[in-house]
């Protein structure tokens, strides 16, 4: 009997829980769904109540039968001493409770039936209102009818529609599609006060350089080891940051700067993206991304802008104003931020939760992108048609919205990071404490050492070798016994190791990290391998899936160090040639170098760069080329070009007679137009002339007249989508102009084409900015 009672009780609990779930899902206070949703579940709710009532009645009948059976037998007579009757008294109480619950269920069933009848009446009234709203046929809104049809079939697929008042009626569809989204025209009978012109915006607050980083440390927050690392780095470099901010403030001479409202969302630190960095960060694990993010936060804060920092999806949704649901609806209010700095993880999270607002506001996003995103991978349609497959591309952003760690492609903006700058006393101390026969190997993973025994044996003949390879219980088998392995070191201990070492040597991986610059800044010589052929997504697994080809650009482990620093600080040799490798080791041991840090990797250099980007980069408004000068004679068929042939007739420059837009950035005076060789990208073409490719200037080159000015014969001229255009196929005298501005690209080459390349000058030590760009 106890078993039967238990089964009955738990069955009752299960039914009540199920019914409670049915009711709670339908309560207006608990869900954005309206009465329309309740009506759709009416029959199901009635059925549940009826089944519950029947099961309760059946349970009571069976318990009554059990009780009569007990009274008519002597089943327990011999056991009364061991099982007193009062042990079964709770059963009687349970019977009374079941009877009370059954009565309550009966009462609830009557009340719910009344509610459902009223709901059905309201639904019929709603059906009547449906006839009052007809889908407008307006050529300005060609998608309206299709969107209404979609809403009829799918409006319950996301609670966000009900949140905005959609209740299944035609009128609610049209109100939503005209006032929340923008696919249908406004309804004439609706209150149009919301559409009245808003008052002019209040004057913006001016940004003022800050002189204290304490508030920034509060904004970064707590709870993750990654955040602790970033705060520690900010504190460590605080004096250098503050000194750099004072210098830049003097350089700008009180120039007015609007204060921007900026959201910094570090997507890779969210739980949804895995947050793989935090567990190992304090032990010296992968630090490049967090070094860069810490420096970005410091720079934005010191420049005087208003910051909000998020590292969770819930915080992101709250700050953006995401409506409840699955992310199909726009934001509830206009985006409160002028700029959003995030990464690819954060970008994906924003797209999933902002609905149509993502397309509207994506021009305000800045994506911190370590290796870069080339235009051919960024343009979704083009990448799909041409086979530029990638795990991270297809965003259709302006390529300059992607911000890289190193300036490896001018198509993106160079964000960078900061290396610690030494004062004169520290530099002298490092030089005096250097151990001329000490080398540190670049690489924390044991796999980097695999197959490098030959190089290590040569190096071991001349130097004591140190490593910082992660291990748990014993030395990794890939690391030879003659290597002094320190394991993963905290950042400050790794810096101390570099300050003693003469040589910092890389074995080809990792690519383009911050460590070589830190080593050079601490007085080390950096020795790296030359790649022949250069590594790219076409021939190397590491770059496959990344939104960049990097053809001919990854000619070494660290192209920036090779191209922008070079000897005596950076040596790039063929590791397959043992004699060349050994000769380089001997030469480096005889070479004396001072600590060196490129200006663009100092605090002041990074502040300069971010200041210029915030003040001048605007991807929300399209800029057209300035109007050409007026023709000197009415007989001229086409207006004079904005460009003119240089005095030595080798390239084009901005015409002295052409008008200049003072808002254009970079200034057009810095423009030079060169024609590439068939095997060279524009990046390499400009570099060969001591310049930098500037994709912003492609719009001035994309004209048939420019080919004529360069004495290029064009038997035909066509507009097409191709990331190599504008270009000429000289062997057949065919000229091509760019049809899609998002595909203007400094990267890429083809043996068929010679490309028209827009180049500009740059500030010494600051390749991201032209001489007059600050």
Tab-separated table of C-alpha atoms in Angstrom, residues 373-376 378 397-402 407-414 613 617 619 623 625 665-668 670-673 682-684 686 691-702 723 725-726 738 740-748 755-761 767-770 773:
chain	number	residue	atom	x	y	z
A	373	UNK	CA	41.099	40.596	-43.452
A	374	UNK	CA	41.683	41.258	-47.135
A	375	UNK	CA	38.865	42.762	-49.249
A	376	UNK	CA	38.542	39.623	-51.410
A	378	UNK	CA	35.443	40.395	-46.778
A	397	UNK	CA	32.590	45.861	-43.712
A	398	UNK	CA	34.872	48.580	-44.963
A	399	UNK	CA	38.306	46.892	-44.940
A	400	UNK	CA	39.731	49.698	-42.790
A	401	UNK	CA	37.332	48.712	-39.997
A	402	UNK	CA	39.586	45.714	-39.350
A	407	UNK	CA	50.942	46.820	-40.542
A	408	UNK	CA	51.089	43.838	-42.879
A	409	UNK	CA	48.267	45.004	-45.169
A	410	UNK	CA	47.359	48.655	-45.762
A	411	UNK	CA	43.819	47.538	-46.616
A	412	UNK	CA	43.238	47.305	-42.868
A	413	UNK	CA	44.000	49.870	-40.183
A	414	UNK	CA	47.143	49.254	-38.170
A	613	UNK	CA	41.535	57.147	-36.484
A	617	UNK	CA	37.786	57.631	-39.946
A	619	UNK	CA	32.569	54.658	-42.423
A	623	UNK	CA	32.661	60.288	-49.535
A	625	UNK	CA	35.658	62.463	-55.112
A	665	UNK	CA	41.689	62.038	-44.958
A	666	UNK	CA	44.429	61.244	-45.703
A	667	UNK	CA	45.009	64.590	-47.465
A	668	UNK	CA	45.042	64.153	-51.242
A	670	UNK	CA	50.112	62.855	-50.397
A	671	UNK	CA	48.808	60.778	-53.331
A	672	UNK	CA	51.089	59.264	-55.964
A	673	UNK	CA	49.911	56.837	-58.668
A	682	UNK	CA	50.284	47.375	-54.877
A	683	UNK	CA	51.690	46.885	-51.373
A	684	UNK	CA	55.059	45.904	-52.801
A	686	UNK	CA	54.481	51.382	-53.262
A	691	UNK	CA	55.765	54.811	-50.014
A	692	UNK	CA	52.750	53.012	-48.554
A	693	UNK	CA	49.703	51.827	-50.480
A	694	UNK	CA	46.637	53.869	-49.491
A	695	UNK	CA	43.336	52.161	-50.453
A	696	UNK	CA	41.321	55.301	-49.657
A	697	UNK	CA	42.771	56.847	-52.836
A	698	UNK	CA	41.592	54.110	-55.227
A	699	UNK	CA	38.457	56.144	-55.954
A	700	UNK	CA	40.588	58.796	-57.694
A	701	UNK	CA	42.275	56.199	-59.935
A	702	UNK	CA	39.174	54.330	-61.026
A	723	UNK	CA	40.025	42.869	-56.162
A	725	UNK	CA	41.174	46.347	-60.475
A	726	UNK	CA	41.825	48.990	-61.711
A	738	UNK	CA	36.480	48.462	-60.296
A	740	UNK	CA	32.545	47.387	-56.237
A	741	UNK	CA	34.278	49.945	-53.948
A	742	UNK	CA	34.540	47.414	-51.082
A	743	UNK	CA	36.924	45.402	-53.302
A	744	UNK	CA	39.534	48.143	-53.677
A	745	UNK	CA	42.600	46.292	-52.407
A	746	UNK	CA	46.326	46.844	-52.051
A	747	UNK	CA	46.811	43.070	-51.812
A	748	UNK	CA	46.942	40.579	-54.644
A	755	UNK	CA	47.742	47.315	-61.485
A	756	UNK	CA	47.155	51.023	-60.875
A	757	UNK	CA	48.416	51.626	-57.334
A	758	UNK	CA	47.594	54.580	-55.045
A	759	UNK	CA	50.573	55.366	-52.813
A	760	UNK	CA	51.269	57.980	-50.136
A	761	UNK	CA	54.111	59.162	-47.949
A	767	UNK	CA	53.644	54.024	-41.190
A	768	UNK	CA	49.887	54.280	-40.539
A	769	UNK	CA	49.888	58.079	-40.886
A	770	UNK	CA	50.999	60.327	-43.729
A	773	UNK	CA	47.735	63.149	-41.231
